[in-house]
């Protein structure tokens, strides 16, 4: 169970439902340790370390000799000492062992393979999902903040990887971009109930297949998440929505978003007018069609086979919430 950084567990499971796949963690982030260099130096010697390969897009090693993938963490003493200077402190495990992340090339061992969070995030246990998501989010932030956004001066890692500072002491902290994602549905129970999904114009479409997902967009300055739901759905497909309800959130560190998940209702008789700059196609699907697609059966999507969002996404989590009647 996650904690608040001071050893106290925090029960954040939403409304008794399962959390989105990348919203799970068991780590005590122990934020008060990030500015304690003596503690950090001592903690490194006995720490577990997650190795991320930045050149390979932030991949990590997972075990292949287990029923489901498990992250491979290595002992700090087994790594080159030069990696300690830029190691990112992730937190403390329930057993009291500190965990760090370093960036270097992966060495694939027997019974392991390299994997990306997109591909295995939903398969990992709560502990590994939290570690991988946090490490990748911080890694991507560091890669994009090598210079201070105000002074333009080069920055270096500080506070155990939780800030960057330039030569004059000007500091920047990790940023997360809030975005909303919404499953629009007609509010009808049973197999005839429908949801509205869109195919993004920027997505590649394998021959004979087309991916449809929930509608999404970034929260603009001065805007609430709920206002973003109203605006984005109207802009992308021309449909007004109502009865907006919050369903959960998860990090999406590709490179650094926080996806705020919602459900909302709309009138399926209202004309759907996709914005061609963003949405190639948009259409209503019945609960029966979505159920067939979830079961791996072929569903027609305008001449192509319907593909649903990947399992690690909050989009599929929202689709499951609607399909199972948790609206």
mmCIF file of C-alpha atoms in Angstrom:
data_model
loop_
_atom_site.group_PDB
_atom_site.id
_atom_site.type_symbol
_atom_site.label_atom_id
_atom_site.label_comp_id
_atom_site.label_asym_id
_atom_site.label_seq_id
_atom_site.Cartn_x
_atom_site.Cartn_y
_atom_site.Cartn_z
ATOM 1 C CA UNK A 1 0.000 0.000 0.000
ATOM 2 C CA UNK A 2 1.376 3.485 -0.797
ATOM 3 C CA UNK A 3 2.455 5.773 2.018
ATOM 4 C CA UNK A 4 2.692 9.510 2.523
ATOM 5 C CA UNK A 5 6.486 9.656 2.678
ATOM 6 C CA UNK A 6 6.574 9.387 6.492
ATOM 7 C CA UNK A 7 5.831 5.709 6.839
ATOM 8 C CA UNK A 8 2.051 6.034 7.150
ATOM 9 C CA UNK A 9 0.002 3.991 4.649
ATOM 10 C CA UNK A 10 -2.470 5.792 2.417
ATOM 11 C CA UNK A 11 -5.576 4.000 1.146
ATOM 12 C CA UNK A 12 -6.364 5.732 -2.155
ATOM 13 C CA UNK A 13 -8.392 3.057 -3.958
ATOM 14 C CA UNK A 14 -11.235 4.899 -5.646
ATOM 15 C CA UNK A 15 -14.749 4.007 -4.545
ATOM 16 C CA UNK A 16 -13.720 0.431 -3.782
ATOM 17 C CA UNK A 17 -12.818 -0.176 -7.428
ATOM 18 C CA UNK A 18 -9.521 -1.342 -8.839
ATOM 19 C CA UNK A 19 -7.085 1.437 -9.722
ATOM 20 C CA UNK A 20 -5.986 2.191 -13.294
ATOM 21 C CA UNK A 21 -2.999 0.046 -14.289
ATOM 22 C CA UNK A 22 -0.306 2.715 -13.841
ATOM 23 C CA UNK A 23 -1.845 4.177 -10.662
ATOM 24 C CA UNK A 24 -0.669 1.342 -8.421
ATOM 25 C CA UNK A 25 2.247 1.482 -5.994
ATOM 26 C CA UNK A 26 3.530 0.149 -2.683
ATOM 27 C CA UNK A 27 6.433 2.588 -2.316
ATOM 28 C CA UNK A 28 7.064 5.069 0.495
ATOM 29 C CA UNK A 29 8.519 8.009 -1.455
ATOM 30 C CA UNK A 30 10.202 9.308 1.737
ATOM 31 C CA UNK A 31 10.449 12.848 0.354
ATOM 32 C CA UNK A 32 12.124 14.090 3.545
ATOM 33 C CA UNK A 33 15.214 12.013 2.637
ATOM 34 C CA UNK A 34 15.832 13.762 -0.705
ATOM 35 C CA UNK A 35 17.768 16.621 0.914
ATOM 36 C CA UNK A 36 19.735 14.452 3.350
ATOM 37 C CA UNK A 37 23.036 13.666 1.570
ATOM 38 C CA UNK A 38 24.447 11.645 4.445
ATOM 39 C CA UNK A 39 21.399 9.381 4.594
ATOM 40 C CA UNK A 40 21.352 9.012 0.799
ATOM 41 C CA UNK A 41 25.031 8.052 0.681
ATOM 42 C CA UNK A 42 24.515 5.394 3.328
ATOM 43 C CA UNK A 43 21.304 4.193 1.699
ATOM 44 C CA UNK A 44 22.994 3.648 -1.676
ATOM 45 C CA UNK A 45 25.309 0.923 -0.419
ATOM 46 C CA UNK A 46 22.451 -1.414 0.470
ATOM 47 C CA UNK A 47 19.902 -0.256 -2.073
ATOM 48 C CA UNK A 48 17.987 -1.981 -4.826
ATOM 49 C CA UNK A 49 18.409 -0.252 -8.179
ATOM 50 C CA UNK A 50 16.196 -0.119 -11.250
ATOM 51 C CA UNK A 51 18.242 0.293 -14.427
ATOM 52 C CA UNK A 52 16.603 2.221 -17.259
ATOM 53 C CA UNK A 53 18.122 2.303 -20.735
ATOM 54 C CA UNK A 54 17.502 5.853 -21.951
ATOM 55 C CA UNK A 55 18.950 5.151 -25.388
ATOM 56 C CA UNK A 56 16.363 2.395 -25.807
ATOM 57 C CA UNK A 57 13.453 4.659 -24.872
ATOM 58 C CA UNK A 58 13.465 3.987 -21.142
ATOM 59 C CA UNK A 59 13.310 0.211 -21.197
ATOM 60 C CA UNK A 60 13.980 -1.968 -18.145
ATOM 61 C CA UNK A 61 14.719 -5.645 -17.586
ATOM 62 C CA UNK A 62 11.901 -7.990 -16.611
ATOM 63 C CA UNK A 63 12.065 -11.633 -15.671
ATOM 64 C CA UNK A 64 10.704 -14.175 -18.134
ATOM 65 C CA UNK A 65 10.830 -17.207 -15.823
ATOM 66 C CA UNK A 66 7.828 -16.092 -13.773
ATOM 67 C CA UNK A 67 4.084 -16.433 -14.544
ATOM 68 C CA UNK A 68 3.908 -12.657 -15.149
ATOM 69 C CA UNK A 69 6.769 -10.208 -15.826
ATOM 70 C CA UNK A 70 8.665 -8.957 -12.798
ATOM 71 C CA UNK A 71 11.112 -6.048 -12.731
ATOM 72 C CA UNK A 72 14.752 -6.959 -12.312
ATOM 73 C CA UNK A 73 16.353 -4.793 -9.630
ATOM 74 C CA UNK A 74 20.069 -5.093 -8.975
ATOM 75 C CA UNK A 75 22.179 -4.440 -5.911
ATOM 76 C CA UNK A 76 23.863 -1.044 -5.898
ATOM 77 C CA UNK A 77 27.185 -2.681 -5.055
ATOM 78 C CA UNK A 78 27.022 -4.612 -8.354
ATOM 79 C CA UNK A 79 26.954 -1.406 -10.416
ATOM 80 C CA UNK A 80 29.820 0.927 -11.380
ATOM 81 C CA UNK A 81 30.410 3.473 -8.636
ATOM 82 C CA UNK A 82 30.244 6.275 -11.222
ATOM 83 C CA UNK A 83 26.474 5.767 -11.538
ATOM 84 C CA UNK A 84 25.827 6.763 -7.923
ATOM 85 C CA UNK A 85 26.313 10.503 -8.549
ATOM 86 C CA UNK A 86 23.256 10.800 -10.808
ATOM 87 C CA UNK A 87 21.121 8.086 -9.229
ATOM 88 C CA UNK A 88 17.496 9.058 -8.615
ATOM 89 C CA UNK A 89 16.084 8.141 -5.204
ATOM 90 C CA UNK A 90 12.630 6.614 -5.744
ATOM 91 C CA UNK A 91 11.761 5.780 -2.144
ATOM 92 C CA UNK A 92 11.779 3.058 0.472
ATOM 93 C CA UNK A 93 10.170 -0.360 0.096
ATOM 94 C CA UNK A 94 7.851 -1.807 2.775
ATOM 95 C CA UNK A 95 10.762 -3.953 3.994
ATOM 96 C CA UNK A 96 12.835 -0.808 4.622
ATOM 97 C CA UNK A 97 15.195 -1.161 1.648
ATOM 98 C CA UNK A 98 15.808 2.049 -0.361
ATOM 99 C CA UNK A 99 15.281 1.988 -4.137
ATOM 100 C CA UNK A 100 17.130 4.089 -6.699
ATOM 101 C CA UNK A 101 17.047 4.407 -10.481
ATOM 102 C CA UNK A 102 20.061 4.823 -12.778
ATOM 103 C CA UNK A 103 20.375 5.357 -16.507
ATOM 104 C CA UNK A 104 22.718 3.062 -18.394
ATOM 105 C CA UNK A 105 22.692 0.332 -21.017
ATOM 106 C CA UNK A 106 20.893 -2.879 -20.113
ATOM 107 C CA UNK A 107 22.657 -6.199 -19.852
ATOM 108 C CA UNK A 108 20.119 -8.865 -20.803
ATOM 109 C CA UNK A 109 20.678 -11.912 -18.620
ATOM 110 C CA UNK A 110 19.296 -15.435 -18.909
ATOM 111 C CA UNK A 111 15.566 -15.557 -18.205
ATOM 112 C CA UNK A 112 15.190 -11.799 -18.736
ATOM 113 C CA UNK A 113 14.235 -9.441 -21.538
ATOM 114 C CA UNK A 114 14.055 -5.688 -21.976
ATOM 115 C CA UNK A 115 10.566 -4.217 -21.853
ATOM 116 C CA UNK A 116 8.830 -0.865 -22.141
ATOM 117 C CA UNK A 117 6.257 0.344 -19.642
ATOM 118 C CA UNK A 118 3.628 0.583 -22.382
ATOM 119 C CA UNK A 119 3.953 -3.145 -23.019
ATOM 120 C CA UNK A 120 4.132 -4.563 -19.503
ATOM 121 C CA UNK A 121 2.679 -1.937 -17.148
ATOM 122 C CA UNK A 122 -0.672 -3.699 -16.851
ATOM 123 C CA UNK A 123 1.007 -7.062 -16.188
ATOM 124 C CA UNK A 124 3.295 -5.907 -13.387
ATOM 125 C CA UNK A 125 2.336 -6.218 -9.751
ATOM 126 C CA UNK A 126 1.522 -3.080 -7.746
ATOM 127 C CA UNK A 127 5.071 -2.641 -6.506
ATOM 128 C CA UNK A 128 6.720 -2.938 -9.930
ATOM 129 C CA UNK A 129 4.109 -0.808 -11.702
ATOM 130 C CA UNK A 130 4.737 2.030 -9.253
ATOM 131 C CA UNK A 131 8.517 1.809 -9.503
ATOM 132 C CA UNK A 132 8.626 1.673 -13.301
ATOM 133 C CA UNK A 133 6.086 4.479 -13.767
ATOM 134 C CA UNK A 134 7.810 6.838 -11.332
ATOM 135 C CA UNK A 135 11.282 6.114 -12.687
ATOM 136 C CA UNK A 136 10.252 6.676 -16.293
ATOM 137 C CA UNK A 137 8.354 9.874 -15.492
ATOM 138 C CA UNK A 138 11.385 11.343 -13.711
ATOM 139 C CA UNK A 139 13.756 10.160 -16.426
ATOM 140 C CA UNK A 140 11.741 11.842 -19.168
ATOM 141 C CA UNK A 141 11.552 15.055 -17.158
ATOM 142 C CA UNK A 142 15.329 15.152 -16.682
ATOM 143 C CA UNK A 143 15.953 14.580 -20.390
ATOM 144 C CA UNK A 144 13.818 17.615 -21.240
ATOM 145 C CA UNK A 145 15.178 20.028 -18.648
ATOM 146 C CA UNK A 146 18.901 20.102 -19.264
ATOM 147 C CA UNK A 147 18.650 23.914 -19.347
ATOM 148 C CA UNK A 148 16.817 26.248 -17.004
ATOM 149 C CA UNK A 149 13.618 27.546 -18.655
ATOM 150 C CA UNK A 150 14.182 31.105 -17.306
ATOM 151 C CA UNK A 151 17.945 31.630 -17.296
ATOM 152 C CA UNK A 152 18.813 29.293 -20.165
ATOM 153 C CA UNK A 153 21.790 28.039 -18.160
ATOM 154 C CA UNK A 154 22.712 24.333 -18.026
ATOM 155 C CA UNK A 155 21.249 22.469 -15.063
ATOM 156 C CA UNK A 156 22.452 19.534 -13.008
ATOM 157 C CA UNK A 157 20.591 16.917 -10.989
ATOM 158 C CA UNK A 158 19.975 17.783 -7.338
ATOM 159 C CA UNK A 159 17.856 16.637 -4.373
ATOM 160 C CA UNK A 160 18.385 12.976 -5.230
ATOM 161 C CA UNK A 161 16.916 13.467 -8.695
ATOM 162 C CA UNK A 162 13.841 15.446 -7.638
ATOM 163 C CA UNK A 163 15.050 18.835 -8.872
ATOM 164 C CA UNK A 164 17.596 20.417 -11.197
ATOM 165 C CA UNK A 165 19.647 23.515 -10.453
ATOM 166 C CA UNK A 166 21.782 25.845 -12.553
ATOM 167 C CA UNK A 167 25.116 27.438 -11.610
ATOM 168 C CA UNK A 168 23.475 30.432 -9.963
ATOM 169 C CA UNK A 169 21.240 28.285 -7.766
ATOM 170 C CA UNK A 170 18.036 28.736 -9.769
ATOM 171 C CA UNK A 171 16.048 25.540 -9.364
ATOM 172 C CA UNK A 172 13.340 23.695 -11.298
ATOM 173 C CA UNK A 173 11.205 20.797 -10.102
ATOM 174 C CA UNK A 174 9.528 17.963 -12.019
ATOM 175 C CA UNK A 175 6.492 19.018 -14.009
ATOM 176 C CA UNK A 176 3.442 16.985 -14.954
ATOM 177 C CA UNK A 177 1.053 18.031 -17.718
ATOM 178 C CA UNK A 178 -2.606 17.475 -16.718
ATOM 179 C CA UNK A 179 -4.819 16.014 -19.424
ATOM 180 C CA UNK A 180 -8.353 14.743 -19.346
ATOM 181 C CA UNK A 181 -9.637 11.577 -21.007
ATOM 182 C CA UNK A 182 -13.337 10.762 -21.178
ATOM 183 C CA UNK A 183 -15.517 7.806 -22.067
ATOM 184 C CA UNK A 184 -18.678 9.331 -23.547
ATOM 185 C CA UNK A 185 -21.728 7.051 -23.371
ATOM 186 C CA UNK A 186 -25.487 7.257 -23.788
ATOM 187 C CA UNK A 187 -26.422 6.238 -20.231
ATOM 188 C CA UNK A 188 -28.323 3.150 -21.414
ATOM 189 C CA UNK A 189 -27.879 -0.137 -19.547
ATOM 190 C CA UNK A 190 -27.586 -3.508 -21.239
ATOM 191 C CA UNK A 191 -26.165 -4.637 -24.573
ATOM 192 C CA UNK A 192 -27.836 -1.806 -26.491
ATOM 193 C CA UNK A 193 -26.009 0.876 -24.515
ATOM 194 C CA UNK A 194 -23.489 2.765 -26.621
ATOM 195 C CA UNK A 195 -20.211 4.601 -26.177
ATOM 196 C CA UNK A 196 -18.550 7.146 -28.454
ATOM 197 C CA UNK A 197 -14.961 6.430 -29.495
ATOM 198 C CA UNK A 198 -12.612 8.148 -31.902
ATOM 199 C CA UNK A 199 -9.694 7.252 -34.146
ATOM 200 C CA UNK A 200 -6.937 9.853 -33.826
ATOM 201 C CA UNK A 201 -5.752 11.231 -37.151
ATOM 202 C CA UNK A 202 -2.117 10.877 -36.039
ATOM 203 C CA UNK A 203 -2.327 7.170 -35.220
ATOM 204 C CA UNK A 204 -0.908 4.668 -37.695
ATOM 205 C CA UNK A 205 -3.522 2.191 -38.897
ATOM 206 C CA UNK A 206 -2.295 -1.307 -39.736
ATOM 207 C CA UNK A 207 -3.903 -2.626 -42.882
ATOM 208 C CA UNK A 208 -7.399 -3.850 -42.136
ATOM 209 C CA UNK A 209 -7.363 -2.579 -38.546
ATOM 210 C CA UNK A 210 -8.270 0.709 -36.885
ATOM 211 C CA UNK A 211 -7.813 1.704 -33.258
ATOM 212 C CA UNK A 212 -10.625 3.585 -31.517
ATOM 213 C CA UNK A 213 -10.230 5.096 -28.075
ATOM 214 C CA UNK A 214 -11.654 7.605 -25.627
ATOM 215 C CA UNK A 215 -11.473 11.308 -26.413
ATOM 216 C CA UNK A 216 -8.694 13.212 -24.661
ATOM 217 C CA UNK A 217 -6.934 16.551 -24.487
ATOM 218 C CA UNK A 218 -4.651 18.729 -22.386
ATOM 219 C CA UNK A 219 -6.015 21.053 -19.726
ATOM 220 C CA UNK A 220 -5.419 24.630 -20.878
ATOM 221 C CA UNK A 221 -4.247 27.481 -18.606
ATOM 222 C CA UNK A 222 -7.029 28.768 -16.377
ATOM 223 C CA UNK A 223 -9.251 25.774 -17.164
ATOM 224 C CA UNK A 224 -10.683 23.087 -14.906
ATOM 225 C CA UNK A 225 -10.518 19.419 -15.881
ATOM 226 C CA UNK A 226 -14.311 19.304 -16.228
ATOM 227 C CA UNK A 227 -14.286 22.340 -18.512
ATOM 228 C CA UNK A 228 -11.662 20.572 -20.597
ATOM 229 C CA UNK A 229 -14.005 17.606 -21.001
ATOM 230 C CA UNK A 230 -16.748 19.875 -22.335
ATOM 231 C CA UNK A 231 -14.409 21.779 -24.643
ATOM 232 C CA UNK A 232 -12.407 18.878 -26.044
ATOM 233 C CA UNK A 233 -15.417 16.683 -26.846
ATOM 234 C CA UNK A 234 -17.127 19.625 -28.526
ATOM 235 C CA UNK A 235 -13.970 20.529 -30.485
ATOM 236 C CA UNK A 236 -13.081 16.982 -31.512
ATOM 237 C CA UNK A 237 -16.484 15.546 -32.420
ATOM 238 C CA UNK A 238 -18.995 18.395 -32.057
ATOM 239 C CA UNK A 239 -21.032 16.625 -29.356
ATOM 240 C CA UNK A 240 -22.212 18.329 -26.130
ATOM 241 C CA UNK A 241 -21.850 16.213 -22.985
ATOM 242 C CA UNK A 242 -23.434 16.277 -19.529
ATOM 243 C CA UNK A 243 -23.275 14.387 -16.220
ATOM 244 C CA UNK A 244 -19.482 14.434 -16.065
ATOM 245 C CA UNK A 245 -18.152 12.126 -13.342
ATOM 246 C CA UNK A 246 -14.587 11.522 -12.238
ATOM 247 C CA UNK A 247 -13.385 7.921 -12.566
ATOM 248 C CA UNK A 248 -9.693 7.934 -11.601
ATOM 249 C CA UNK A 249 -6.270 9.013 -12.790
ATOM 250 C CA UNK A 250 -2.880 7.644 -13.672
ATOM 251 C CA UNK A 251 0.483 8.905 -14.806
ATOM 252 C CA UNK A 252 1.230 8.554 -18.506
ATOM 253 C CA UNK A 253 4.964 9.270 -18.660
ATOM 254 C CA UNK A 254 5.240 9.460 -22.463
ATOM 255 C CA UNK A 255 6.734 11.936 -21.791
ATOM 256 C CA UNK A 256 5.033 13.436 -18.721
ATOM 257 C CA UNK A 257 1.240 13.545 -18.500
ATOM 258 C CA UNK A 258 -1.248 12.903 -15.736
ATOM 259 C CA UNK A 259 -4.406 11.461 -17.294
ATOM 260 C CA UNK A 260 -7.556 12.483 -15.416
ATOM 261 C CA UNK A 261 -10.252 9.977 -16.323
ATOM 262 C CA UNK A 262 -13.940 10.838 -16.633
ATOM 263 C CA UNK A 263 -17.231 9.368 -17.758
ATOM 264 C CA UNK A 264 -19.879 11.578 -19.381
ATOM 265 C CA UNK A 265 -23.192 11.130 -21.137
ATOM 266 C CA UNK A 266 -24.340 12.461 -24.501
ATOM 267 C CA UNK A 267 -27.245 12.082 -26.912
ATOM 268 C CA UNK A 268 -26.328 9.509 -29.601
ATOM 269 C CA UNK A 269 -28.811 11.202 -31.952
ATOM 270 C CA UNK A 270 -26.723 14.373 -31.962
ATOM 271 C CA UNK A 271 -24.647 14.625 -35.167
ATOM 272 C CA UNK A 272 -21.016 13.536 -34.784
ATOM 273 C CA UNK A 273 -18.739 15.953 -36.648
ATOM 274 C CA UNK A 274 -15.071 14.966 -36.233
ATOM 275 C CA UNK A 275 -12.412 17.644 -36.523
ATOM 276 C CA UNK A 276 -10.290 16.192 -39.363
ATOM 277 C CA UNK A 277 -7.129 17.759 -37.948
ATOM 278 C CA UNK A 278 -7.450 15.566 -34.861
ATOM 279 C CA UNK A 279 -10.004 12.803 -35.400
ATOM 280 C CA UNK A 280 -10.041 10.671 -38.541
ATOM 281 C CA UNK A 281 -13.215 8.828 -37.550
ATOM 282 C CA UNK A 282 -15.620 8.821 -34.619
ATOM 283 C CA UNK A 283 -18.616 6.599 -34.066
ATOM 284 C CA UNK A 284 -20.868 5.000 -31.481
ATOM 285 C CA UNK A 285 -20.301 1.351 -30.522
ATOM 286 C CA UNK A 286 -22.772 -0.828 -28.653
ATOM 287 C CA UNK A 287 -21.869 -2.599 -25.437
ATOM 288 C CA UNK A 288 -22.284 -5.841 -27.364
ATOM 289 C CA UNK A 289 -19.673 -4.737 -29.934
ATOM 290 C CA UNK A 290 -17.245 -3.623 -27.226
ATOM 291 C CA UNK A 291 -17.725 -6.917 -25.391
ATOM 292 C CA UNK A 292 -16.890 -8.834 -28.541
ATOM 293 C CA UNK A 293 -13.754 -6.756 -29.105
ATOM 294 C CA UNK A 294 -12.676 -7.235 -25.483
ATOM 295 C CA UNK A 295 -13.077 -10.983 -25.982
ATOM 296 C CA UNK A 296 -10.804 -10.870 -29.032
ATOM 297 C CA UNK A 297 -13.540 -11.346 -31.623
ATOM 298 C CA UNK A 298 -13.618 -9.379 -34.846
ATOM 299 C CA UNK A 299 -15.814 -6.277 -34.824
ATOM 300 C CA UNK A 300 -16.377 -4.136 -37.896
ATOM 301 C CA UNK A 301 -15.278 -0.508 -37.581
ATOM 302 C CA UNK A 302 -16.203 1.022 -40.916
ATOM 303 C CA UNK A 303 -14.572 -1.675 -43.019
ATOM 304 C CA UNK A 304 -11.666 -2.281 -40.666
ATOM 305 C CA UNK A 305 -11.323 -4.489 -37.615
ATOM 306 C CA UNK A 306 -11.857 -2.609 -34.359
ATOM 307 C CA UNK A 307 -8.793 -2.305 -32.138
ATOM 308 C CA UNK A 308 -9.249 -1.055 -28.570
ATOM 309 C CA UNK A 309 -6.692 0.943 -26.516
ATOM 310 C CA UNK A 310 -3.649 -0.871 -25.099
ATOM 311 C CA UNK A 311 -4.044 -2.591 -21.704
ATOM 312 C CA UNK A 312 -1.720 -0.213 -19.829
ATOM 313 C CA UNK A 313 -3.811 2.829 -20.769
ATOM 314 C CA UNK A 314 -6.465 4.468 -18.630
ATOM 315 C CA UNK A 315 -8.605 4.518 -21.788
ATOM 316 C CA UNK A 316 -9.156 0.772 -21.599
ATOM 317 C CA UNK A 317 -9.767 1.083 -17.852
ATOM 318 C CA UNK A 318 -12.582 3.566 -18.589
ATOM 319 C CA UNK A 319 -14.034 1.316 -21.274
ATOM 320 C CA UNK A 320 -14.083 -1.567 -18.802
ATOM 321 C CA UNK A 321 -15.753 0.654 -16.177
ATOM 322 C CA UNK A 322 -18.531 1.513 -18.628
ATOM 323 C CA UNK A 323 -18.825 -2.012 -20.018
ATOM 324 C CA UNK A 324 -19.171 -3.458 -16.513
ATOM 325 C CA UNK A 325 -21.856 -0.917 -15.606
ATOM 326 C CA UNK A 326 -19.803 1.169 -13.141
ATOM 327 C CA UNK A 327 -20.984 4.525 -14.490
#
